PDB file of C-alpha atoms in Angstrom:
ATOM      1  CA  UNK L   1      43.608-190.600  43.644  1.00  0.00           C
ATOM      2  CA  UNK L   2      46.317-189.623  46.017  1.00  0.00           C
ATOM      3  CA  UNK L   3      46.662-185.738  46.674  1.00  0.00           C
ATOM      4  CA  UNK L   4      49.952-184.535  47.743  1.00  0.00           C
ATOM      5  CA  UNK L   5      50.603-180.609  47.680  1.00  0.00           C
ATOM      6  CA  UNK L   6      52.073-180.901  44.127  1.00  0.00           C
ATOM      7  CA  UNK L   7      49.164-182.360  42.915  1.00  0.00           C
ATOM      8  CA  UNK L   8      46.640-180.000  44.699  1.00  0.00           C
ATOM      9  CA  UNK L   9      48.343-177.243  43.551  1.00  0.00           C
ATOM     10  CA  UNK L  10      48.928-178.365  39.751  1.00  0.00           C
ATOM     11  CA  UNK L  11      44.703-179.130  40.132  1.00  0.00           C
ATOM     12  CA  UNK L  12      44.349-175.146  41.499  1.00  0.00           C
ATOM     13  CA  UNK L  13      46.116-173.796  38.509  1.00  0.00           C
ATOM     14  CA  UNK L  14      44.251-175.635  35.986  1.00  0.00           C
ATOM     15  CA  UNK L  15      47.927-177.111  34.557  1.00  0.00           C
ATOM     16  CA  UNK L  16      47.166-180.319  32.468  1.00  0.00           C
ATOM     17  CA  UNK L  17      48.973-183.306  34.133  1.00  0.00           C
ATOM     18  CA  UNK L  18      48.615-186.996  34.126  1.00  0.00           C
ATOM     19  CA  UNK L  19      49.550-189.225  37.352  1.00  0.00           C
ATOM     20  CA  UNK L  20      51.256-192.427  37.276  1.00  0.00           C
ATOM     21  CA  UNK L  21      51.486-194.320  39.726  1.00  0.00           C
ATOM     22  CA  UNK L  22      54.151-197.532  40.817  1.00  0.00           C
ATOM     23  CA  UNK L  23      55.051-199.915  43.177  1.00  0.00           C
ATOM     24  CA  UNK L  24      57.857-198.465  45.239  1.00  0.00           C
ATOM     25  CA  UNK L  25      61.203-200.819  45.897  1.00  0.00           C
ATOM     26  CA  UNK L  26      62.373-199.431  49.007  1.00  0.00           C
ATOM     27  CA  UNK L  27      66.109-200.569  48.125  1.00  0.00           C
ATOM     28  CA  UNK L  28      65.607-199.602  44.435  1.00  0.00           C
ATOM     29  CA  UNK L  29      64.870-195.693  44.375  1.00  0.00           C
ATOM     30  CA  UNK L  30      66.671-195.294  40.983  1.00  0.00           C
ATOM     31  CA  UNK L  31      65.184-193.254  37.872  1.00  0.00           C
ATOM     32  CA  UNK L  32      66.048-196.442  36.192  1.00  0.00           C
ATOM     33  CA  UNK L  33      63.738-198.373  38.279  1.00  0.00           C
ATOM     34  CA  UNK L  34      61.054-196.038  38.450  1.00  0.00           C
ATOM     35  CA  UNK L  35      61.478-195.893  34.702  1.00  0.00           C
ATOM     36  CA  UNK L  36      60.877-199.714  33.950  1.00  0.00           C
ATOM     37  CA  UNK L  37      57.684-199.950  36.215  1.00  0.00           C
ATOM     38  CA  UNK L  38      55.576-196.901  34.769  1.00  0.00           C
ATOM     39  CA  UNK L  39      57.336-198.076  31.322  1.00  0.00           C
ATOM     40  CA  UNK L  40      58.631-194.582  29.897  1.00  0.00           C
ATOM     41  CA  UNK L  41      61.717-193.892  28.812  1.00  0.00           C
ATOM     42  CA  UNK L  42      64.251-193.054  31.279  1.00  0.00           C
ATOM     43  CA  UNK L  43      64.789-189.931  28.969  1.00  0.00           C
ATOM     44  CA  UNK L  44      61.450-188.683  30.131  1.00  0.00           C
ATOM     45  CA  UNK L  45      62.132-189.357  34.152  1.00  0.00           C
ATOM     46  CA  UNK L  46      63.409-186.508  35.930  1.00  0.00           C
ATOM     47  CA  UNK L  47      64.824-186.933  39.614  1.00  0.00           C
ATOM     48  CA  UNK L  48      64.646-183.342  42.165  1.00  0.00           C
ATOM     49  CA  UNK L  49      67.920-183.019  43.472  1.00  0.00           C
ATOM     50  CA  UNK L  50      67.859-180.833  46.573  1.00  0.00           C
ATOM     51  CA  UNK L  51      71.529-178.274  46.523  1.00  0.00           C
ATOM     52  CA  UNK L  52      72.989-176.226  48.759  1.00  0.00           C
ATOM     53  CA  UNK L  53      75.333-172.801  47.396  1.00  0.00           C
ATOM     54  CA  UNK L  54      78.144-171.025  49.134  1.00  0.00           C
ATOM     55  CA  UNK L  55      75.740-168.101  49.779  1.00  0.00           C
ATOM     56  CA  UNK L  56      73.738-170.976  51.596  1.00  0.00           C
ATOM     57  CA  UNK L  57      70.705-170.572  49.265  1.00  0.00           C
ATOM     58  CA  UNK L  58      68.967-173.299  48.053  1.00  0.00           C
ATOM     59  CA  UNK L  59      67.692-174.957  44.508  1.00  0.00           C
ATOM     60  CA  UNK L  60      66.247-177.863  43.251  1.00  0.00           C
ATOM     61  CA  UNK L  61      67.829-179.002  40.153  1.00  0.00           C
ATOM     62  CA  UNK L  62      65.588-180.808  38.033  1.00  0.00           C
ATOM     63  CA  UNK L  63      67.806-183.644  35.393  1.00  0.00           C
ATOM     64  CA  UNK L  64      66.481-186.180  33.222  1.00  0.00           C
ATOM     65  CA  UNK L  65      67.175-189.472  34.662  1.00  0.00           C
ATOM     66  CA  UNK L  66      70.084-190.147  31.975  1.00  0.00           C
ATOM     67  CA  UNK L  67      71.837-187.338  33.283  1.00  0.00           C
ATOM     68  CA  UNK L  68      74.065-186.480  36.401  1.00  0.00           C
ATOM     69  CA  UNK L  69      74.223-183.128  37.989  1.00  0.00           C
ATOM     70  CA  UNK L  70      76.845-180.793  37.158  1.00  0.00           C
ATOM     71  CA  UNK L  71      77.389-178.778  40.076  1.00  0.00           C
ATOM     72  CA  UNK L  72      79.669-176.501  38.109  1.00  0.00           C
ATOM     73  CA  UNK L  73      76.725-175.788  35.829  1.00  0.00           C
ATOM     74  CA  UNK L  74      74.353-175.512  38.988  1.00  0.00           C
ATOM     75  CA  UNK L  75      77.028-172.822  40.429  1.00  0.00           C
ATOM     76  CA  UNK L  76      77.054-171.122  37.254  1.00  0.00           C
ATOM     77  CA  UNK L  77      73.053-171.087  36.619  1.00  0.00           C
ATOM     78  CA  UNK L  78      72.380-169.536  40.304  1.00  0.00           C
ATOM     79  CA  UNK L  79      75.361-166.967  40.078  1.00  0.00           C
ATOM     80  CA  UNK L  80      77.302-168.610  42.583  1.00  0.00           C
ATOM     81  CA  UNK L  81      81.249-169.939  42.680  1.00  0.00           C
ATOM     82  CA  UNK L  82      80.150-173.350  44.445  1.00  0.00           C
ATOM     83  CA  UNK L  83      76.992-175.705  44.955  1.00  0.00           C
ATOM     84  CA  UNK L  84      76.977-179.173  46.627  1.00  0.00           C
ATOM     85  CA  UNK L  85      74.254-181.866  47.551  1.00  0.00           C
ATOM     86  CA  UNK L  86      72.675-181.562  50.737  1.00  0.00           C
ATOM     87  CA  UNK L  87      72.727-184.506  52.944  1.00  0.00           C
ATOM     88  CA  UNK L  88      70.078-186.837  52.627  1.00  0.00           C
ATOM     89  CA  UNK L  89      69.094-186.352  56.474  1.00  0.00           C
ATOM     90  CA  UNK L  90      68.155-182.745  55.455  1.00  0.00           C
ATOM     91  CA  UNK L  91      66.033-183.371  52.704  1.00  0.00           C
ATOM     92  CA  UNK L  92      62.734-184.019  54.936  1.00  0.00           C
ATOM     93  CA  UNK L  93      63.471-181.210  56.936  1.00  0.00           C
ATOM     94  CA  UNK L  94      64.231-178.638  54.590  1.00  0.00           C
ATOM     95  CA  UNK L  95      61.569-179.762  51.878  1.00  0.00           C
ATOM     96  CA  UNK L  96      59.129-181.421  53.892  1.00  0.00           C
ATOM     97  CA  UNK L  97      60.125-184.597  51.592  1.00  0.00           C
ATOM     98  CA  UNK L  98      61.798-187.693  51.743  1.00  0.00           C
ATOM     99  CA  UNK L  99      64.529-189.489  49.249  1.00  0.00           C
ATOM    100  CA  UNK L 100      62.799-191.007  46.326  1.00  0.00           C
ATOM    101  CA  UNK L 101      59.510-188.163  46.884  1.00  0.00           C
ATOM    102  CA  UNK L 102      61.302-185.242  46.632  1.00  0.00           C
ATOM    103  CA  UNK L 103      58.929-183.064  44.186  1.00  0.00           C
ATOM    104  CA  UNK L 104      59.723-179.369  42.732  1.00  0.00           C
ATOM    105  CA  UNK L 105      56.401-178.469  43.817  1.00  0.00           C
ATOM    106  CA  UNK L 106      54.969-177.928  46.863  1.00  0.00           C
ATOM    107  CA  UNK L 107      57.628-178.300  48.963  1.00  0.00           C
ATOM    108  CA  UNK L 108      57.289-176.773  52.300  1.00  0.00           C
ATOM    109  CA  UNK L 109      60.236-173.746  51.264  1.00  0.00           C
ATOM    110  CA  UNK L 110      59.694-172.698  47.630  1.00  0.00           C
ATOM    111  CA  UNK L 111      63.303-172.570  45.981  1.00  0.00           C
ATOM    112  CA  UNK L 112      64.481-171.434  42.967  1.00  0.00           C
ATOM    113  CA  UNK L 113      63.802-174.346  39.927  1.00  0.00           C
ATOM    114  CA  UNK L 114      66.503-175.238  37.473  1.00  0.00           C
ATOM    115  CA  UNK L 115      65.565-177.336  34.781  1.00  0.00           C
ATOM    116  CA  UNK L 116      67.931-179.207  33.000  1.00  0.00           C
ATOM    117  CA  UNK L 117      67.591-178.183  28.899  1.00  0.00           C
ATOM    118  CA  UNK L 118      67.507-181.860  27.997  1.00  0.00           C
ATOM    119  CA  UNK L 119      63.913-181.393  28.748  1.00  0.00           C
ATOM    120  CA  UNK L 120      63.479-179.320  25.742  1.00  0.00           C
ATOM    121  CA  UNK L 121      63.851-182.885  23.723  1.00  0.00           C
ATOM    122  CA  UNK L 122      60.816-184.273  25.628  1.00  0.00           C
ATOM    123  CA  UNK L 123      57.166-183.771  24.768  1.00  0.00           C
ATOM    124  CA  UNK L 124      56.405-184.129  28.456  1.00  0.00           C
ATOM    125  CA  UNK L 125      58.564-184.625  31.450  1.00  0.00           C
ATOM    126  CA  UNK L 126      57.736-187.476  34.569  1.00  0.00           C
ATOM    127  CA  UNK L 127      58.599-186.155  38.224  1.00  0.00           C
ATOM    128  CA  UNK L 128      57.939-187.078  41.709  1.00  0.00           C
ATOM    129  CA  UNK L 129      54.072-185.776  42.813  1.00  0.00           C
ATOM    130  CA  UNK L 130      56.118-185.506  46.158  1.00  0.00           C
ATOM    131  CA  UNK L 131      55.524-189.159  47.677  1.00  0.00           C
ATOM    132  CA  UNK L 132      57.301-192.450  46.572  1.00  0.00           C
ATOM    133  CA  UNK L 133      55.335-194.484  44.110  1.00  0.00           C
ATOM    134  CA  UNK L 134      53.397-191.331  42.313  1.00  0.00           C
ATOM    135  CA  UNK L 135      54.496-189.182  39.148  1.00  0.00           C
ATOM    136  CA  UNK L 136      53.433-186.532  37.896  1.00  0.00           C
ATOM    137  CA  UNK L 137      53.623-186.400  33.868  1.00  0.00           C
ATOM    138  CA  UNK L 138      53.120-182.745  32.273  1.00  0.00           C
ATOM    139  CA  UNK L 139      54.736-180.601  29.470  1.00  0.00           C
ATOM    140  CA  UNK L 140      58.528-179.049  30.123  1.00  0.00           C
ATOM    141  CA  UNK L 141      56.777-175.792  29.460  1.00  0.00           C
ATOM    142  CA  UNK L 142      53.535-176.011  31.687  1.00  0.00           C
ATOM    143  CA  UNK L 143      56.023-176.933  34.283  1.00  0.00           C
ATOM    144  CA  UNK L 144      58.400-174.127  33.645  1.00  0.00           C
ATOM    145  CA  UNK L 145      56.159-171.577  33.775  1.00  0.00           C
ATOM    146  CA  UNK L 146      54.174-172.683  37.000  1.00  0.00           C
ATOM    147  CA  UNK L 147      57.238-173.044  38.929  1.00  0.00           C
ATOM    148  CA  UNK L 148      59.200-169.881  37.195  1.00  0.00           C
ATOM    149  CA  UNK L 149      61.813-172.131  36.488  1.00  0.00           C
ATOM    150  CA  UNK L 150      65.083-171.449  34.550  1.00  0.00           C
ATOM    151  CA  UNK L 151      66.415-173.745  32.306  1.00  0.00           C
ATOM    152  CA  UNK L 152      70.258-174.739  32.443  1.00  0.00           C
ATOM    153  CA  UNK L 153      72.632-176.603  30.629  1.00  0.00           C
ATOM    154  CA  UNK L 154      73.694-179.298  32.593  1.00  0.00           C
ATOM    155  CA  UNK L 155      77.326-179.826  31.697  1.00  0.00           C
TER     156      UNK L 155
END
């Protein structure tokens, strides 16, 4: 089994999780892709989407695969007037992760978590284990609580 620092830390706190793993398309990054090869509905994929606020704090917005991000919703969730995506070129610096691996977990800054309440439908909830090609499966609440994430409506 492959141990990145979201699954060694899941393993530490004794949080029940299951990992899937895929072949990675390297031009096909999509939900939707990753979706069809571990064969679970894209309802249940959620994507880590890295944002930047005008106060210059960050979060990682966590939305069901389905879903796009509302950054007026983000803005709104974090107390903030505006929030935007940060650049793709930042993403390995700031999180220690690259596009397609980006994991809520064990990223090398901890940032606030916003979960998107679609996840409330789901009996569990598939996210990146923080390298392309591995999932992590686990309950919306197991991963609420372990991350002290807040839950927002994305619209």
């Amino acid at each position: 089994m492959t141990i990145t620092n979201a699954v060694r830390l899941l393993k530490q706190s004794n949080i029940p999780f299951d990992l899937l793993s895929y072949p990675v398309d390297e031009q096909d990054l999509s939900a939707q892709n990753v979706s069809r090869k571990i064969n679970y509905p894209l309802s249940s994929i959620f994507k880590t989407l890295v944002l930047e606020t005008d106060t210059h704090q960050h979060v990682f917005a966590v939305i069901s695969g389905e879903e796009e991000v509302s950054l007026k919703a983000v803005a709104r969730t974090a107390s903030v007037k505006k929030a935007h995506l940060v650049p793709m070129k930042e993403l390995k610096k700031l999180t220690g992760y690259i596009r397609g691996g980006v994991a809520p977990i064990g990223a090398k800054k901890s940032f606030p978590v916003l979960l998107s309440d679609s996840a409330l439908n789901q009996e569990f909830i598939i996210i990146s284990a923080g390298k392309r090609g591995l999932q992590i499966k686990l309950a919306p609440d197991d991963f609420l609580r372990f991350t002290n994430g807040i839950l927002f409506i994305n619209r």
